[in-house]
Amino acid sequence: AQRVTQPEKLLSVFKGAPVELKCNYSYSGSPELFWYVQYSRQRLQLLLRHISRESIKGFTADLNKGETSFHLKKPFAQEEDSAMYYCALSRLGGGADGLTFGKGTHLIIQP
Amino acid sequence: DVKVTQSSRYLVKRTGEKVFLECVQDMDHENMFWYRQDPGLGLRLIYFSYDVKMKEKGDIPEGYSVSREKKERFSLILESASTNQTSMYLCASSLAGDSPLHFGNGTRLTVT
Protein backbone atom coordinates (compact mmCIF):
# COMPACT_ATOMS: atom_id res chain seq x y z
CA ALA A 1 0.00 0.00 0.00
CA GLN A 2 1.17 3.52 -0.65
CA ARG A 3 2.00 5.98 2.08
CA VAL A 4 2.94 9.67 2.15
CA THR A 5 4.86 11.19 5.04
CA GLN A 6 5.18 14.88 5.79
CA PRO A 7 7.40 15.01 8.86
CA GLU A 8 6.65 18.62 9.82
CA LYS A 9 3.24 19.57 11.14
CA LEU A 10 4.25 23.20 11.35
CA LEU A 11 6.95 25.19 9.62
CA SER A 12 7.59 28.82 10.41
CA VAL A 13 10.02 30.94 8.39
CA PHE A 14 10.64 34.62 7.90
CA LYS A 15 9.65 36.49 4.78
CA GLY A 16 12.43 36.34 2.22
CA ALA A 17 13.95 33.15 3.64
CA PRO A 18 14.08 29.89 1.68
CA VAL A 19 11.33 27.35 2.26
CA GLU A 20 11.47 23.59 2.01
CA LEU A 21 8.49 21.41 2.85
CA LYS A 22 9.46 17.78 3.07
CA CYS A 23 7.54 14.87 1.57
CA ASN A 24 8.56 11.22 1.48
CA TYR A 25 6.57 8.41 -0.01
CA SER A 26 6.48 4.66 -0.12
CA TYR A 27 5.06 2.89 -3.13
CA SER A 28 6.35 -0.12 -5.01
CA GLY A 29 5.21 0.99 -8.46
CA SER A 30 5.55 4.18 -10.48
CA PRO A 31 4.02 7.06 -8.57
CA GLU A 32 2.74 10.42 -9.61
CA LEU A 33 3.27 13.07 -6.97
CA PHE A 34 1.31 16.25 -6.31
CA TRP A 35 1.38 19.21 -3.98
CA TYR A 36 -1.95 20.68 -2.94
CA VAL A 37 -2.39 23.94 -1.05
CA GLN A 38 -5.21 25.29 1.07
CA TYR A 39 -5.18 29.00 1.85
CA SER A 40 -7.25 30.29 4.73
CA ARG A 41 -10.99 29.90 4.02
CA GLN A 42 -10.35 28.63 0.49
CA ARG A 43 -10.79 25.24 -1.08
CA LEU A 44 -7.98 22.79 -1.46
CA GLN A 45 -6.34 23.30 -4.85
CA LEU A 46 -3.58 21.80 -6.90
CA LEU A 47 -0.27 23.64 -6.63
CA LEU A 48 1.88 21.48 -8.86
CA ARG A 49 2.49 17.94 -10.06
CA HIS A 50 5.84 16.36 -10.78
CA ILE A 51 4.90 15.25 -14.28
CA SER A 52 4.42 18.87 -15.37
CA ARG A 53 7.89 19.97 -14.25
CA GLU A 54 6.74 23.54 -13.87
CA SER A 55 7.16 26.27 -11.30
CA ILE A 56 3.99 27.65 -9.77
CA LYS A 57 4.05 30.79 -7.61
CA GLY A 58 7.81 30.35 -7.36
CA PHE A 59 7.53 26.82 -5.95
CA THR A 60 9.28 23.82 -7.47
CA ALA A 61 9.40 20.17 -6.52
CA ASP A 62 11.64 17.44 -7.87
CA LEU A 63 10.85 13.78 -7.67
CA ASN A 64 13.82 11.88 -6.27
CA LYS A 65 13.11 8.20 -6.78
CA GLY A 66 16.29 7.13 -5.04
CA GLU A 67 15.32 8.92 -1.85
CA THR A 68 11.56 8.49 -2.49
CA SER A 69 11.08 12.18 -1.87
CA PHE A 70 9.18 15.06 -3.44
CA HIS A 71 10.15 18.11 -1.40
CA LEU A 72 8.56 21.47 -2.16
CA LYS A 73 10.93 24.42 -2.37
CA LYS A 74 10.83 28.16 -2.80
CA PRO A 75 13.93 30.34 -2.64
CA PHE A 76 12.27 33.43 -1.11
CA ALA A 77 9.13 33.05 0.99
CA GLN A 78 6.32 35.58 0.76
CA GLU A 79 3.63 36.27 3.35
CA GLU A 80 0.92 35.09 0.96
CA ASP A 81 2.54 31.64 0.96
CA SER A 82 1.15 31.03 4.44
CA ALA A 83 -1.19 28.06 4.04
CA MET A 84 -1.67 24.37 4.63
CA TYR A 85 0.29 22.20 2.20
CA TYR A 86 -0.43 18.57 1.41
CA CYS A 87 1.72 16.15 -0.53
CA ALA A 88 -0.24 13.46 -2.38
CA LEU A 89 0.50 10.34 -4.39
CA SER A 90 -1.33 8.62 -7.20
CA ARG A 91 -0.52 5.42 -9.01
CA LEU A 92 0.83 6.54 -12.38
CA GLY A 93 -1.49 5.39 -15.09
CA GLY A 94 -3.43 3.56 -12.46
CA GLY A 95 -7.02 3.36 -11.50
CA ALA A 96 -9.51 5.91 -10.32
CA ASP A 97 -8.91 5.31 -6.65
CA GLY A 98 -7.99 8.82 -5.72
CA LEU A 99 -4.94 10.18 -4.06
CA THR A 100 -3.17 9.23 -0.88
CA PHE A 101 -2.44 12.36 1.11
CA GLY A 102 0.11 13.17 3.75
CA LYS A 103 -1.00 14.71 7.01
CA GLY A 104 -0.10 18.19 5.86
CA THR A 105 2.33 20.93 6.86
CA HIS A 106 1.11 24.27 8.09
CA LEU A 107 3.45 26.89 6.67
CA ILE A 108 3.58 30.24 8.42
CA ILE A 109 5.55 33.09 6.88
CA GLN A 110 6.46 35.68 9.45
CA PRO A 111 6.90 39.33 8.38
CA ASP B 1 -13.13 26.03 -14.79
CA VAL B 2 -14.33 22.98 -12.89
CA LYS B 3 -16.89 23.65 -10.24
CA VAL B 4 -17.50 21.21 -7.42
CA THR B 5 -20.34 22.35 -5.22
CA GLN B 6 -21.16 21.01 -1.80
CA SER B 7 -24.68 21.87 -0.77
CA SER B 8 -23.95 22.90 2.82
CA ARG B 9 -21.03 24.81 4.28
CA TYR B 10 -21.97 24.06 7.89
CA LEU B 11 -24.21 21.39 9.39
CA VAL B 12 -25.08 20.62 12.98
CA LYS B 13 -26.75 17.28 13.66
CA ARG B 14 -27.61 15.21 16.68
CA THR B 15 -26.22 11.80 17.52
CA GLY B 16 -28.22 9.10 15.80
CA GLU B 17 -29.57 11.27 13.02
CA LYS B 18 -29.29 10.24 9.38
CA VAL B 19 -27.20 12.82 7.54
CA PHE B 20 -26.89 13.47 3.82
CA LEU B 21 -24.00 15.43 2.34
CA GLU B 22 -24.49 16.37 -1.29
CA CYS B 23 -21.91 17.12 -3.95
CA VAL B 24 -22.37 18.16 -7.57
CA GLN B 25 -19.73 18.69 -10.27
CA ASP B 26 -20.31 20.38 -13.58
CA MET B 27 -17.48 19.07 -15.78
CA ASP B 28 -18.70 15.60 -16.68
CA HIS B 29 -15.94 14.00 -14.60
CA GLU B 30 -15.96 10.24 -14.31
CA ASN B 31 -14.53 10.00 -10.82
CA MET B 32 -15.84 11.43 -7.58
CA PHE B 33 -14.51 11.16 -4.05
CA TRP B 34 -15.37 11.86 -0.45
CA TYR B 35 -12.60 12.68 2.01
CA ARG B 36 -12.65 13.81 5.58
CA GLN B 37 -10.12 16.32 6.78
CA ASP B 38 -9.02 16.38 10.40
CA PRO B 39 -6.21 18.37 12.02
CA GLY B 40 -3.11 16.27 12.36
CA LEU B 41 -4.59 13.46 10.28
CA GLY B 42 -4.72 15.11 6.87
CA LEU B 43 -7.19 13.88 4.29
CA ARG B 44 -8.53 10.36 4.48
CA LEU B 45 -10.52 8.75 1.71
CA ILE B 46 -13.97 7.50 2.72
CA TYR B 47 -15.49 6.34 -0.56
CA PHE B 48 -15.04 6.92 -4.24
CA SER B 49 -16.92 6.25 -7.44
CA TYR B 50 -15.62 5.84 -10.97
CA ASP B 51 -19.00 5.56 -12.68
CA VAL B 52 -22.69 5.96 -12.11
CA LYS B 53 -24.00 3.44 -9.59
CA MET B 54 -20.45 2.25 -8.91
CA LYS B 55 -18.80 2.76 -5.54
CA GLU B 56 -15.66 1.61 -3.84
CA LYS B 57 -14.56 1.77 -0.22
CA GLY B 58 -11.68 4.00 0.65
CA ASP B 59 -9.54 3.83 3.75
CA ILE B 60 -12.21 4.69 6.36
CA PRO B 61 -15.65 3.63 5.10
CA GLU B 62 -17.06 2.46 8.42
CA GLY B 63 -20.19 4.35 9.41
CA TYR B 64 -20.65 5.83 5.93
CA SER B 65 -22.34 4.94 2.67
CA VAL B 66 -22.59 6.69 -0.67
CA SER B 67 -24.92 7.05 -3.61
CA ARG B 68 -24.22 7.95 -7.20
CA GLU B 69 -27.40 7.83 -9.21
CA LYS B 70 -26.29 10.49 -11.71
CA LYS B 71 -22.84 11.21 -13.06
CA GLU B 72 -22.70 14.73 -11.68
CA ARG B 73 -23.90 13.96 -8.15
CA PHE B 74 -22.23 12.01 -5.36
CA SER B 75 -23.86 11.81 -1.96
CA LEU B 76 -22.31 10.80 1.33
CA ILE B 77 -24.65 9.29 3.89
CA LEU B 78 -24.11 8.89 7.61
CA GLU B 79 -26.70 6.31 8.59
CA SER B 80 -26.54 7.12 12.28
CA ALA B 81 -24.32 10.09 13.06
CA SER B 82 -21.90 9.82 15.94
CA THR B 83 -19.75 12.44 17.63
CA ASN B 84 -16.56 10.96 16.16
CA GLN B 85 -17.88 11.87 12.74
CA THR B 86 -17.57 15.56 13.55
CA SER B 87 -15.20 16.71 10.82
CA MET B 88 -14.68 18.67 7.62
CA TYR B 89 -15.92 16.66 4.64
CA LEU B 90 -14.44 17.33 1.23
CA CYS B 91 -15.88 16.21 -2.07
CA ALA B 92 -13.66 16.02 -5.15
CA SER B 93 -13.88 14.99 -8.77
CA SER B 94 -11.38 14.09 -11.47
CA LEU B 95 -11.49 13.44 -15.16
CA ALA B 96 -9.45 10.25 -15.24
CA GLY B 97 -7.40 7.89 -13.13
CA ASP B 98 -4.36 9.99 -12.37
CA SER B 99 -5.80 13.40 -13.16
CA PRO B 100 -5.67 16.10 -10.50
CA LEU B 101 -8.55 16.30 -8.09
CA HIS B 102 -10.85 19.31 -8.01
CA PHE B 103 -12.26 19.96 -4.57
CA GLY B 104 -15.40 21.54 -3.24
CA ASN B 105 -15.39 24.10 -0.44
CA GLY B 106 -16.12 21.48 2.16
CA THR B 107 -18.90 20.84 4.65
CA ARG B 108 -18.10 21.25 8.30
CA LEU B 109 -20.26 18.77 10.15
CA THR B 110 -20.73 18.92 13.89
CA VAL B 111 -22.47 16.03 15.61
CA THR B 112 -23.66 16.80 19.13
Short mmCIF file of N, CA and C in Angstrom, two decimals, chain A:
data_model
loop_
_atom_site.label_atom_id
_atom_site.label_comp_id
_atom_site.label_asym_id
_atom_site.label_seq_id
_atom_site.Cartn_x
_atom_site.Cartn_y
_atom_site.Cartn_z
N ALA A 1 0.84 -1.20 0.00
CA ALA A 1 0.00 0.00 0.00
C ALA A 1 0.88 1.25 0.00
N GLN A 2 0.36 2.29 -0.59
CA GLN A 2 1.17 3.52 -0.65
C GLN A 2 1.01 4.33 0.62
N ARG A 3 2.01 5.12 0.91
CA ARG A 3 2.00 5.98 2.08
C ARG A 3 2.76 7.26 1.76
N VAL A 4 2.29 8.37 2.32
CA VAL A 4 2.94 9.67 2.15
C VAL A 4 3.22 10.24 3.53
N THR A 5 4.46 10.66 3.73
CA THR A 5 4.86 11.19 5.04
C THR A 5 5.32 12.63 4.90
N GLN A 6 4.72 13.50 5.67
CA GLN A 6 5.18 14.88 5.79
C GLN A 6 5.62 15.05 7.24
N PRO A 7 6.91 15.09 7.48
CA PRO A 7 7.40 15.01 8.86
C PRO A 7 7.11 16.24 9.70
N GLU A 8 6.87 17.38 9.06
CA GLU A 8 6.65 18.62 9.82
C GLU A 8 5.19 18.98 9.83
N LYS A 9 4.62 19.09 11.05
CA LYS A 9 3.24 19.57 11.14
C LYS A 9 3.19 21.06 10.91
N LEU A 10 4.22 21.74 11.39
CA LEU A 10 4.25 23.20 11.35
C LEU A 10 5.64 23.65 10.95
N LEU A 11 5.68 24.62 10.04
CA LEU A 11 6.95 25.19 9.62
C LEU A 11 6.80 26.70 9.59
N SER A 12 7.66 27.37 10.33
CA SER A 12 7.59 28.82 10.41
C SER A 12 8.90 29.41 9.92
N VAL A 13 8.83 30.29 8.92
CA VAL A 13 10.02 30.94 8.39
C VAL A 13 9.74 32.42 8.21
N PHE A 14 10.81 33.19 8.11
CA PHE A 14 10.64 34.62 7.90
C PHE A 14 10.52 34.93 6.42
N LYS A 15 9.80 35.99 6.16
CA LYS A 15 9.65 36.49 4.78
C LYS A 15 11.02 36.68 4.16
N GLY A 16 11.16 36.20 2.92
CA GLY A 16 12.43 36.34 2.22
C GLY A 16 13.37 35.15 2.41
N ALA A 17 13.10 34.32 3.38
CA ALA A 17 13.95 33.15 3.64
C ALA A 17 13.54 32.00 2.72
N PRO A 18 14.45 31.05 2.50
CA PRO A 18 14.08 29.89 1.68
C PRO A 18 13.14 28.96 2.45
N VAL A 19 12.31 28.28 1.68
CA VAL A 19 11.33 27.35 2.26
C VAL A 19 11.54 25.97 1.65
N GLU A 20 11.48 24.95 2.51
CA GLU A 20 11.47 23.59 2.01
C GLU A 20 10.49 22.77 2.83
N LEU A 21 9.46 22.29 2.18
CA LEU A 21 8.49 21.41 2.85
C LEU A 21 8.79 19.98 2.41
N LYS A 22 9.01 19.13 3.38
CA LYS A 22 9.46 17.78 3.07
C LYS A 22 8.29 16.82 2.81
N CYS A 23 8.52 15.91 1.89
CA CYS A 23 7.54 14.87 1.57
C CYS A 23 8.30 13.61 1.17
N ASN A 24 8.01 12.53 1.85
CA ASN A 24 8.56 11.22 1.48
C ASN A 24 7.41 10.26 1.21
N TYR A 25 7.64 9.33 0.33
CA TYR A 25 6.57 8.41 -0.01
C TYR A 25 7.08 6.98 -0.03
N SER A 26 6.15 6.07 0.09
CA SER A 26 6.48 4.66 -0.12
C SER A 26 5.44 4.08 -1.06
N TYR A 27 5.93 3.50 -2.12
CA TYR A 27 5.06 2.89 -3.13
C TYR A 27 5.93 2.03 -4.01
N SER A 28 5.52 0.82 -4.29
CA SER A 28 6.35 -0.12 -5.01
C SER A 28 6.35 0.10 -6.52
N GLY A 29 5.33 0.80 -7.02
CA GLY A 29 5.21 0.99 -8.46
C GLY A 29 5.71 2.36 -8.88
N SER A 30 5.18 2.86 -9.98
CA SER A 30 5.55 4.18 -10.48
C SER A 30 4.54 5.21 -9.99
N PRO A 31 4.98 6.11 -9.14
CA PRO A 31 4.02 7.06 -8.57
C PRO A 31 3.93 8.35 -9.37
N GLU A 32 2.81 9.03 -9.20
CA GLU A 32 2.74 10.42 -9.61
C GLU A 32 2.52 11.23 -8.33
N LEU A 33 3.31 12.28 -8.20
CA LEU A 33 3.27 13.07 -6.97
C LEU A 33 2.70 14.46 -7.23
N PHE A 34 1.96 14.94 -6.23
CA PHE A 34 1.31 16.25 -6.31
C PHE A 34 1.58 17.03 -5.02
N TRP A 35 1.51 18.34 -5.14
CA TRP A 35 1.38 19.21 -3.98
C TRP A 35 0.08 19.98 -4.11
N TYR A 36 -0.71 19.91 -3.03
CA TYR A 36 -1.95 20.68 -2.94
C TYR A 36 -1.78 21.74 -1.85
N VAL A 37 -2.48 22.86 -2.01
CA VAL A 37 -2.39 23.94 -1.05
C VAL A 37 -3.80 24.40 -0.67
N GLN A 38 -3.93 24.76 0.59
CA GLN A 38 -5.21 25.29 1.07
C GLN A 38 -4.94 26.59 1.82
N TYR A 39 -5.28 27.71 1.20
CA TYR A 39 -5.18 29.00 1.85
C TYR A 39 -6.37 29.17 2.79
N SER A 40 -6.21 30.09 3.73
CA SER A 40 -7.25 30.29 4.73
C SER A 40 -8.61 30.55 4.08
N ARG A 41 -9.60 29.74 4.48
CA ARG A 41 -10.99 29.90 4.02
C ARG A 41 -11.17 29.66 2.52
N GLN A 42 -10.21 28.97 1.91
CA GLN A 42 -10.35 28.63 0.49
C GLN A 42 -10.35 27.12 0.33
N ARG A 43 -10.78 26.68 -0.84
CA ARG A 43 -10.79 25.24 -1.08
C ARG A 43 -9.39 24.73 -1.36
N LEU A 44 -9.24 23.46 -1.15
CA LEU A 44 -7.98 22.79 -1.46
C LEU A 44 -7.77 22.83 -2.98
N GLN A 45 -6.58 23.18 -3.41
CA GLN A 45 -6.34 23.30 -4.85
C GLN A 45 -4.97 22.76 -5.19
N LEU A 46 -4.85 22.33 -6.43
CA LEU A 46 -3.58 21.80 -6.90
C LEU A 46 -2.55 22.92 -7.01
N LEU A 47 -1.36 22.69 -6.48
CA LEU A 47 -0.27 23.64 -6.63
C LEU A 47 0.61 23.21 -7.80
N LEU A 48 1.13 21.98 -7.72
CA LEU A 48 1.88 21.48 -8.86
C LEU A 48 1.95 19.95 -8.81
N ARG A 49 2.34 19.38 -9.94
CA ARG A 49 2.49 17.94 -10.06
C ARG A 49 3.83 17.67 -10.71
N HIS A 50 4.45 16.57 -10.34
CA HIS A 50 5.84 16.36 -10.78
C HIS A 50 5.91 16.14 -12.28
N ILE A 51 4.85 15.60 -12.87
CA ILE A 51 4.90 15.25 -14.28
C ILE A 51 4.92 16.51 -15.15
N SER A 52 4.48 17.64 -14.59
CA SER A 52 4.42 18.87 -15.37
C SER A 52 5.75 19.60 -15.37
N ARG A 53 6.57 19.35 -14.35
CA ARG A 53 7.89 19.97 -14.25
C ARG A 53 7.82 21.48 -14.39
N GLU A 54 6.86 22.09 -13.75
CA GLU A 54 6.74 23.54 -13.87
C GLU A 54 6.87 24.18 -12.50
N SER A 55 7.07 25.50 -12.52
CA SER A 55 7.16 26.27 -11.30
C SER A 55 5.88 27.08 -11.16
N ILE A 56 5.23 26.93 -10.02
CA ILE A 56 3.99 27.65 -9.77
C ILE A 56 4.18 28.54 -8.55
N LYS A 57 3.90 29.82 -8.71
CA LYS A 57 4.05 30.79 -7.61
C LYS A 57 5.45 30.73 -7.00
N GLY A 58 6.42 30.39 -7.82
CA GLY A 58 7.81 30.35 -7.36
C GLY A 58 8.20 29.04 -6.71
N PHE A 59 7.25 28.12 -6.56
CA PHE A 59 7.53 26.82 -5.95
C PHE A 59 7.97 25.81 -7.02
N THR A 60 8.88 24.95 -6.64
CA THR A 60 9.28 23.82 -7.47
C THR A 60 9.36 22.58 -6.59
N ALA A 61 9.25 21.42 -7.24
CA ALA A 61 9.40 20.17 -6.52
C ALA A 61 9.99 19.15 -7.48
N ASP A 62 11.01 18.45 -7.05
CA ASP A 62 11.64 17.44 -7.87
C ASP A 62 11.44 16.06 -7.27
N LEU A 63 11.03 15.15 -8.12
CA LEU A 63 10.85 13.78 -7.67
C LEU A 63 12.21 13.09 -7.61
N ASN A 64 12.58 12.61 -6.45
CA ASN A 64 13.82 11.88 -6.27
C ASN A 64 13.47 10.43 -5.95
N LYS A 65 13.54 9.60 -6.97
CA LYS A 65 13.11 8.20 -6.78
C LYS A 65 14.05 7.43 -5.87
N GLY A 66 15.33 7.82 -5.90
CA GLY A 66 16.29 7.13 -5.04
C GLY A 66 15.99 7.36 -3.56
N GLU A 67 15.63 8.58 -3.24
CA GLU A 67 15.32 8.92 -1.85
C GLU A 67 13.82 8.86 -1.57
N THR A 68 13.03 8.49 -2.57
CA THR A 68 11.56 8.49 -2.49
C THR A 68 11.06 9.77 -1.84
N SER A 69 11.48 10.90 -2.43
CA SER A 69 11.08 12.18 -1.87
C SER A 69 10.54 13.10 -2.95
N PHE A 70 9.76 14.07 -2.52
CA PHE A 70 9.18 15.06 -3.44
C PHE A 70 9.04 16.36 -2.63
N HIS A 71 10.16 16.92 -2.25
CA HIS A 71 10.15 18.11 -1.40
C HIS A 71 9.77 19.34 -2.19
N LEU A 72 9.03 20.22 -1.54
CA LEU A 72 8.56 21.47 -2.16
C LEU A 72 9.48 22.60 -1.72
N LYS A 73 9.95 23.39 -2.69
CA LYS A 73 10.93 24.42 -2.37
C LYS A 73 10.55 25.75 -2.99
N LYS A 74 10.97 26.80 -2.27
CA LYS A 74 10.83 28.16 -2.80
C LYS A 74 12.00 28.96 -2.26
N PRO A 75 12.71 29.67 -3.11
CA PRO A 75 13.93 30.34 -2.64
C PRO A 75 13.66 31.52 -1.70
N PHE A 76 12.54 32.23 -1.92
CA PHE A 76 12.27 33.43 -1.11
C PHE A 76 10.79 33.43 -0.72
N ALA A 77 10.52 33.15 0.53
CA ALA A 77 9.13 33.05 0.99
C ALA A 77 8.44 34.41 1.01
N GLN A 78 7.15 34.38 0.70
CA GLN A 78 6.32 35.58 0.76
C GLN A 78 5.19 35.34 1.76
N GLU A 79 4.67 36.43 2.33
CA GLU A 79 3.63 36.27 3.35
C GLU A 79 2.41 35.54 2.81
N GLU A 80 2.11 35.74 1.54
CA GLU A 80 0.92 35.09 0.96
C GLU A 80 1.11 33.58 0.76
N ASP A 81 2.31 33.09 1.03
CA ASP A 81 2.54 31.64 0.96
C ASP A 81 2.03 30.91 2.21
N SER A 82 1.67 31.66 3.23
CA SER A 82 1.15 31.03 4.44
C SER A 82 -0.11 30.24 4.10
N ALA A 83 -0.08 28.95 4.43
CA ALA A 83 -1.19 28.06 4.04
C ALA A 83 -0.89 26.67 4.58
N MET A 84 -1.83 25.78 4.33
CA MET A 84 -1.67 24.37 4.63
C MET A 84 -1.26 23.68 3.34
N TYR A 85 -0.21 22.87 3.39
CA TYR A 85 0.29 22.20 2.20
C TYR A 85 0.22 20.69 2.39
N TYR A 86 -0.31 20.03 1.37
CA TYR A 86 -0.43 18.57 1.41
C TYR A 86 0.30 17.96 0.23
N CYS A 87 1.10 16.96 0.50
CA CYS A 87 1.72 16.15 -0.53
C CYS A 87 0.80 14.96 -0.79
N ALA A 88 0.68 14.56 -2.05
CA ALA A 88 -0.24 13.46 -2.38
C ALA A 88 0.37 12.59 -3.47
N LEU A 89 -0.05 11.32 -3.46
CA LEU A 89 0.50 10.34 -4.39
C LEU A 89 -0.62 9.63 -5.13
N SER A 90 -0.39 9.39 -6.40
CA SER A 90 -1.33 8.62 -7.20
C SER A 90 -0.55 7.56 -7.95
N ARG A 91 -1.18 6.45 -8.21
CA ARG A 91 -0.52 5.42 -9.01
C ARG A 91 -0.51 5.87 -10.46
N LEU A 92 0.70 6.02 -11.03
CA LEU A 92 0.83 6.54 -12.38
C LEU A 92 0.14 5.61 -13.36
N GLY A 93 -0.76 6.18 -14.11
CA GLY A 93 -1.49 5.39 -15.09
C GLY A 93 -2.44 4.40 -14.46
N GLY A 94 -2.63 4.54 -13.17
CA GLY A 94 -3.43 3.56 -12.46
C GLY A 94 -4.90 3.89 -12.44
N GLY A 95 -5.58 3.28 -11.53
CA GLY A 95 -7.02 3.36 -11.50
C GLY A 95 -7.55 4.63 -10.89
N ALA A 96 -8.85 4.69 -10.77
CA ALA A 96 -9.51 5.91 -10.32
C ALA A 96 -9.68 5.93 -8.82
N ASP A 97 -8.71 5.43 -8.09
CA ASP A 97 -8.91 5.31 -6.65
C ASP A 97 -8.36 6.47 -5.86
N GLY A 98 -8.30 7.62 -6.46
CA GLY A 98 -7.99 8.82 -5.72
C GLY A 98 -6.53 8.94 -5.35
N LEU A 99 -6.29 9.89 -4.51
CA LEU A 99 -4.94 10.18 -4.06
C LEU A 99 -4.77 9.78 -2.61
N THR A 100 -3.54 9.42 -2.28
CA THR A 100 -3.17 9.23 -0.88
C THR A 100 -2.46 10.48 -0.42
N PHE A 101 -2.98 11.09 0.63
CA PHE A 101 -2.44 12.36 1.11
C PHE A 101 -1.57 12.16 2.35
N GLY A 102 -0.59 13.06 2.49
CA GLY A 102 0.11 13.17 3.75
C GLY A 102 -0.74 13.93 4.75
N LYS A 103 -0.22 14.07 5.96
CA LYS A 103 -1.00 14.71 7.01
C LYS A 103 -0.95 16.24 6.94
N GLY A 104 -0.12 16.75 6.07
CA GLY A 104 -0.10 18.19 5.86
C GLY A 104 0.94 18.91 6.69
N THR A 105 1.41 20.03 6.15
CA THR A 105 2.33 20.93 6.86
C THR A 105 1.74 22.32 6.83
N HIS A 106 1.61 22.91 8.00
CA HIS A 106 1.11 24.27 8.09
C HIS A 106 2.31 25.21 7.99
N LEU A 107 2.36 25.96 6.91
CA LEU A 107 3.45 26.89 6.67
C LEU A 107 3.03 28.29 7.11
N ILE A 108 3.84 28.87 7.97
CA ILE A 108 3.58 30.24 8.42
C ILE A 108 4.77 31.09 8.02
N ILE A 109 4.50 32.17 7.29
CA ILE A 109 5.55 33.09 6.88
C ILE A 109 5.43 34.33 7.77
N GLN A 110 6.47 34.55 8.53
CA GLN A 110 6.46 35.68 9.45
C GLN A 110 7.04 36.93 8.77
N PRO A 111 6.43 38.09 9.05
CA PRO A 111 6.90 39.33 8.38
C PRO A 111 8.28 39.76 8.86
#
